[in-house]
Amino acid sequence: MRAYDALLRLATIETDARSRAVAEALDAQAAAEAALKHHDAMVLSERQAAEASPEALSAFGSFYVRANRDRARLQAALKIRGDAVAQAREALTLAMTEQRKMERLIELEQEREALTQAHRERLALDEAATLRHAQARRSQAGSSKPG
């Protein structure tokens, strides 16, 4: 039983580690989403400024080309972060499944031990009843003999 308890502790540690990995992956994904939103807000701000001034409009073209490259890079980073979240969640699901298997194995072992103990107790009671019955028969046989 101690081995099962140790394995359960290891499974719990693994589940906790996987849970932290999911949280870290979600934080990284949120940061990537925030960076993309910030970039889009900056491009919108530059576009509005370019519409207000002819000098800014001439510079906006080169800015926009660079901004599109940056946006593509940010989107790729966001996709990578999303994939990392999916992998971390899958690993967490597997770790939780393994932990639950260990918990169930311990439960079954405890049930088996309880059934074994109950069986031993029934055998002991049956043996005691058999001995009492045998003693009662001997005492009846001894008192029924004519003397």
XYZ file of N, CA and C in Angstrom:
441
model
N 0.825 -1.191 0.000
C 0.000 0.000 0.000
C 0.872 1.258 0.000
N 2.008 1.182 0.663
C 2.897 2.345 0.692
C 3.391 2.686 -0.709
N 3.617 1.649 -1.511
C 4.075 1.894 -2.887
C 3.003 2.651 -3.663
N 1.759 2.266 -3.461
C 0.668 2.966 -4.149
C 0.576 4.416 -3.687
N 0.752 4.633 -2.392
C 0.706 6.000 -1.873
C 1.828 6.847 -2.466
N 3.005 6.263 -2.583
C 4.142 6.988 -3.174
C 3.864 7.302 -4.644
N 3.310 6.327 -5.350
C 2.971 6.564 -6.763
C 1.894 7.635 -6.901
N 0.941 7.636 -5.976
C -0.090 8.677 -6.011
C 0.524 10.046 -5.762
N 1.450 10.133 -4.819
C 2.111 11.417 -4.562
C 2.860 11.891 -5.806
N 3.539 10.970 -6.470
C 4.250 11.334 -7.709
C 3.270 11.785 -8.793
N 2.151 11.100 -8.909
C 1.145 11.485 -9.900
C 0.563 12.859 -9.570
N 0.369 13.139 -8.291
C -0.153 14.442 -7.872
C 0.858 15.541 -8.177
N 2.120 15.267 -7.934
C 3.173 16.243 -8.247
C 3.191 16.515 -9.744
N 3.072 15.464 -10.540
C 3.057 15.611 -12.003
C 1.843 16.426 -12.449
N 0.692 16.157 -11.858
C -0.518 16.910 -12.203
C -0.357 18.388 -11.854
N 0.202 18.659 -10.686
C 0.424 20.049 -10.279
C 1.381 20.755 -11.235
N 2.428 20.057 -11.632
C 3.402 20.645 -12.563
C 2.741 20.929 -13.911
N 1.925 19.991 -14.374
C 1.225 20.192 -15.659
C 0.221 21.337 -15.558
N -0.397 21.475 -14.411
C -1.344 22.572 -14.206
C -0.631 23.919 -14.260
N 0.535 23.978 -13.632
C 1.324 25.217 -13.694
C 1.771 25.505 -15.124
N 2.110 24.462 -15.869
C 2.528 24.641 -17.271
C 1.376 25.200 -18.108
N 0.163 24.747 -17.841
C -1.007 25.287 -18.556
C -1.179 26.763 -18.213
N -1.039 27.104 -16.939
C -1.187 28.502 -16.525
C -0.128 29.378 -17.192
N 1.105 28.885 -17.235
C 2.175 29.654 -17.882
C 1.912 29.813 -19.379
N 1.438 28.748 -20.019
C 1.136 28.815 -21.456
C -0.013 29.792 -21.719
N -1.008 29.790 -20.843
C -2.123 30.738 -20.992
C -1.654 32.178 -20.802
N -0.750 32.383 -19.843
C -0.198 33.725 -19.634
C 0.571 34.184 -20.869
N 1.360 33.295 -21.456
C 2.128 33.639 -22.658
C 1.185 33.937 -23.822
N 0.116 33.162 -23.924
C -0.861 33.410 -24.988
C -1.553 34.761 -24.785
N -1.894 35.084 -23.553
C -2.527 36.375 -23.264
C -1.577 37.524 -23.589
N -0.299 37.341 -23.285
C 0.685 38.374 -23.609
C 0.804 38.558 -25.118
N 0.774 37.460 -25.869
C 0.840 37.548 -27.329
C -0.404 38.231 -27.889
N -1.560 37.910 -27.324
C -2.798 38.569 -27.758
C -2.757 40.063 -27.450
N -2.248 40.408 -26.271
C -2.142 41.820 -25.894
C -1.177 42.559 -26.823
N -0.067 41.914 -27.192
C 0.894 42.542 -28.098
C 0.261 42.781 -29.469
N -0.530 41.820 -29.935
C -1.207 41.979 -31.231
C -2.246 43.099 -31.166
N -2.997 43.165 -30.086
C -3.986 44.247 -29.934
C -3.290 45.600 -29.857
N -2.179 45.659 -29.139
C -1.433 46.908 -29.031
C -0.927 47.327 -30.413
N -0.423 46.380 -31.169
C 0.068 46.661 -32.519
C -1.061 47.189 -33.400
N -2.222 46.537 -33.352
C -3.356 46.984 -34.165
C -3.807 48.386 -33.755
N -3.784 48.674 -32.464
C -4.160 50.007 -31.994
C -3.153 51.046 -32.483
N -1.871 50.691 -32.493
C -0.842 51.608 -32.966
C -1.017 51.880 -34.463
N -1.290 50.859 -35.242
C -1.500 51.034 -36.686
C -2.719 51.910 -36.929
N -3.788 51.691 -36.197
C -4.996 52.513 -36.343
C -4.690 53.968 -35.993
N -3.940 54.183 -34.936
C -3.575 55.535 -34.543
C -2.741 56.222 -35.628
N -1.791 55.500 -36.187
C -0.959 56.052 -37.274
C -1.803 56.344 -38.513
N -2.743 55.470 -38.815
C -3.611 55.686 -39.972
C -4.439 56.964 -39.783
N -4.986 57.140 -38.587
C -5.774 58.332 -38.323
C -4.911 59.591 -38.409
N -3.689 59.494 -37.909
C -2.775 60.642 -38.002
C -2.419 60.921 -39.454
N -2.252 59.872 -40.264
C -1.900 60.046 -41.674
C -3.046 60.682 -42.453
N -4.256 60.391 -42.103
C -5.413 60.971 -42.786
C -5.543 62.460 -42.477
N -5.012 62.867 -41.350
C -5.121 64.268 -40.950
C -4.026 65.142 -41.546
N -2.906 64.552 -41.973
C -1.785 65.359 -42.452
C -1.218 64.768 -43.739
N -1.033 65.592 -44.780
C -0.474 65.085 -46.041
C 0.961 64.599 -45.888
N 1.768 65.231 -45.022
C 3.140 64.776 -44.819
C 3.158 63.389 -44.166
N 2.282 63.184 -43.186
C 2.208 61.894 -42.497
C 1.685 60.816 -43.443
N 0.821 61.206 -44.389
C 0.269 60.245 -45.336
C 1.361 59.672 -46.233
N 2.319 60.483 -46.629
C 3.395 59.994 -47.488
C 4.296 59.010 -46.734
N 4.475 59.191 -45.429
C 5.310 58.283 -44.634
C 4.541 57.029 -44.208
N 3.234 57.116 -44.262
C 2.417 55.992 -43.786
C 2.614 54.739 -44.636
N 2.853 54.899 -45.921
C 3.029 53.747 -46.817
C 4.157 52.842 -46.365
N 5.326 53.404 -46.101
C 6.460 52.581 -45.659
C 6.221 52.025 -44.253
N 5.557 52.823 -43.404
C 5.221 52.339 -42.062
C 4.285 51.137 -42.156
N 3.321 51.215 -43.053
C 2.306 50.177 -43.161
C 2.917 48.847 -43.628
N 3.900 48.911 -44.537
C 4.566 47.688 -44.990
C 5.259 47.007 -43.815
N 5.997 47.789 -43.043
C 6.673 47.244 -41.865
C 5.659 46.743 -40.833
N 4.567 47.482 -40.668
C 3.537 47.092 -39.701
C 2.896 45.757 -40.088
N 2.702 45.534 -41.383
C 2.134 44.260 -41.826
C 3.084 43.094 -41.540
N 4.391 43.304 -41.743
C 5.368 42.270 -41.415
C 5.349 41.973 -39.912
N 5.286 43.045 -39.127
C 5.243 42.868 -37.667
C 3.972 42.138 -37.239
N 2.858 42.471 -37.879
C 1.581 41.822 -37.537
C 1.642 40.332 -37.869
N 2.220 39.995 -39.014
C 2.352 38.588 -39.391
C 3.224 37.847 -38.369
N 4.299 38.487 -37.923
C 5.166 37.886 -36.912
C 4.410 37.687 -35.596
N 3.622 38.674 -35.203
C 2.842 38.572 -33.966
C 1.771 37.487 -34.073
N 1.152 37.376 -35.240
C 0.144 36.332 -35.430
C 0.783 34.941 -35.371
N 1.974 34.808 -35.957
C 2.676 33.518 -35.894
C 3.024 33.169 -34.445
N 3.475 34.174 -33.695
C 3.789 33.942 -32.283
C 2.532 33.543 -31.514
N 1.414 34.167 -31.830
C 0.149 33.841 -31.169
C -0.261 32.404 -31.497
N -0.082 31.992 -32.734
C -0.419 30.614 -33.108
C 0.470 29.633 -32.350
N 1.746 29.937 -32.246
C 2.666 29.064 -31.499
C 2.224 28.964 -30.041
N 1.846 30.101 -29.471
C 1.379 30.107 -28.069
C 0.096 29.292 -27.929
N -0.804 29.414 -28.911
C -2.042 28.634 -28.875
C -1.769 27.138 -28.952
N -0.814 26.753 -29.798
C -0.426 25.345 -29.887
C 0.185 24.863 -28.572
N 0.974 25.718 -27.952
C 1.587 25.356 -26.667
C 0.519 25.152 -25.593
N -0.509 25.997 -25.611
C -1.615 25.845 -24.656
C -2.313 24.509 -24.885
N -2.581 24.179 -26.147
C -3.249 22.914 -26.458
C -2.408 21.725 -25.990
N -1.113 21.767 -26.219
C -0.235 20.681 -25.780
C -0.191 20.591 -24.259
N -0.131 21.733 -23.605
C -0.087 21.733 -22.136
C -1.390 21.184 -21.557
N -2.503 21.535 -22.171
C -3.792 21.007 -21.694
C -3.878 19.501 -21.905
N -3.380 19.034 -23.029
C -3.386 17.595 -23.286
C -2.520 16.863 -22.263
N -1.359 17.420 -21.969
C -0.473 16.806 -20.970
C -1.130 16.814 -19.592
N -1.842 17.890 -19.278
C -2.548 17.961 -17.993
C -3.648 16.907 -17.936
N -4.369 16.742 -19.020
C -5.433 15.736 -19.058
C -4.852 14.339 -18.815
N -3.739 14.046 -19.456
C -3.099 12.739 -19.258
C -2.628 12.567 -17.813
N -2.045 13.619 -17.252
C -1.569 13.540 -15.864
C -2.735 13.345 -14.901
N -3.834 14.025 -15.153
C -5.009 13.871 -14.293
C -5.590 12.459 -14.417
N -5.562 11.915 -15.620
C -6.041 10.553 -15.828
C -5.177 9.564 -15.052
N -3.873 9.734 -15.123
C -2.964 8.854 -14.392
C -3.169 8.984 -12.879
N -3.375 10.206 -12.416
C -3.607 10.414 -10.983
C -4.899 9.717 -10.554
N -5.935 9.851 -11.363
C -7.212 9.221 -11.030
C -7.072 7.693 -11.045
N -6.272 7.164 -11.970
C -6.040 5.719 -11.995
C -5.398 5.265 -10.695
N -4.418 6.024 -10.222
C -3.755 5.656 -8.979
C -4.727 5.741 -7.796
N -5.545 6.790 -7.785
C -6.528 6.925 -6.706
C -7.491 5.738 -6.723
N -7.923 5.348 -7.906
C -8.860 4.228 -8.034
C -8.181 2.917 -7.631
N -6.926 2.760 -7.991
C -6.182 1.567 -7.613
C -6.084 1.461 -6.094
N -5.829 2.565 -5.429
C -5.768 2.572 -3.960
C -7.136 2.235 -3.372
N -8.197 2.809 -3.950
C -9.547 2.503 -3.470
C -9.840 1.006 -3.609
N -9.507 0.433 -4.759
C -9.752 -0.995 -4.970
C -8.928 -1.847 -4.010
N -7.695 -1.449 -3.762
C -6.843 -2.183 -2.826
C -7.429 -2.124 -1.409
N -7.933 -0.963 -1.013
C -8.546 -0.830 0.306
C -9.812 -1.687 0.407
N -10.606 -1.697 -0.670
C -11.806 -2.536 -0.678
C -11.427 -4.017 -0.571
N -10.386 -4.416 -1.309
C -9.939 -5.804 -1.274
C -9.470 -6.173 0.126
N -8.717 -5.285 0.756
C -8.252 -5.553 2.121
C -9.421 -5.661 3.095
N -10.425 -4.795 2.923
C -11.594 -4.852 3.804
C -12.356 -6.162 3.604
N -12.502 -6.591 2.362
C -13.185 -7.858 2.097
C -12.400 -9.046 2.654
N -11.085 -8.990 2.518
C -10.242 -10.056 3.052
C -10.364 -10.116 4.572
N -10.350 -8.976 5.216
C -10.491 -8.928 6.675
C -11.861 -9.448 7.107
N -12.908 -9.048 6.383
C -14.249 -9.529 6.713
C -14.333 -11.047 6.534
N -13.702 -11.556 5.503
C -13.690 -13.009 5.269
C -12.966 -13.726 6.409
N -11.836 -13.187 6.843
C -11.094 -13.782 7.962
C -11.946 -13.788 9.228
N -12.652 -12.691 9.469
C -13.507 -12.610 10.661
C -14.636 -13.643 10.588
N -15.235 -13.802 9.388
C -16.293 -14.805 9.236
C -15.748 -16.213 9.478
N -14.541 -16.491 8.950
C -13.927 -17.801 9.178
C -13.678 -18.039 10.662
N -13.201 -17.003 11.362
C -12.942 -17.142 12.801
C -14.245 -17.383 13.560
N -15.306 -16.659 13.185
C -16.600 -16.865 13.835
C -17.154 -18.258 13.529
N -17.000 -18.708 12.290
C -17.468 -20.046 11.924
C -16.720 -21.117 12.716
N -15.406 -20.934 12.858
C -14.608 -21.897 13.616
C -15.033 -21.899 15.075
N -15.261 -20.707 15.637
C -15.706 -20.635 17.037
C -17.064 -21.300 17.199
N -17.971 -21.085 16.272
C -19.296 -21.702 16.351
C -19.189 -23.217 16.224
N -18.304 -23.679 15.348
C -18.119 -25.127 15.177
C -17.582 -25.747 16.456
N -16.607 -25.055 17.086
C -16.055 -25.572 18.345
C -17.109 -25.605 19.444
N -17.929 -24.579 19.561
C -18.998 -24.555 20.579
C -20.007 -25.670 20.324
N -20.338 -25.845 19.057
C -21.294 -26.890 18.706
C -20.715 -28.267 19.055
N -19.429 -28.474 18.758
C -18.792 -29.757 19.080
C -18.755 -29.969 20.591
N -18.457 -28.911 21.346
C -18.433 -29.033 22.811
C -19.831 -29.332 23.341
N -20.812 -28.668 22.762
C -22.185 -28.907 23.210
C -22.595 -30.353 22.931
N -22.220 -30.894 21.811
C -22.556 -32.282 21.471
C -21.834 -33.246 22.410
N -20.567 -32.913 22.728
C -19.838 -33.803 23.649
C -20.461 -33.764 25.038
N -20.840 -32.571 25.458
C -21.429 -32.495 26.781
C -22.799 -33.150 26.803
N -23.546 -33.068 25.730
C -24.843 -33.760 25.670
C -24.629 -35.262 25.591
N -23.621 -35.672 24.855
C -23.348 -37.093 24.726
C -22.878 -37.634 26.079
N -22.112 -36.879 26.808
C -21.626 -37.328 28.124
C -22.732 -37.359 29.152
N -23.716 -36.486 29.103
C -24.783 -36.453 30.099
C -25.910 -37.410 29.729
N -26.003 -37.830 28.495
C -27.089 -38.731 28.107
C -26.703 -40.206 28.289
N -25.453 -40.514 28.591
C -25.039 -41.896 28.796
C -25.560 -42.383 30.151
N -26.084 -43.597 30.139
C -26.530 -44.141 31.426
C -25.319 -44.512 32.293
N -25.393 -44.156 33.486
C -24.260 -44.312 34.329
C -24.243 -45.425 35.190
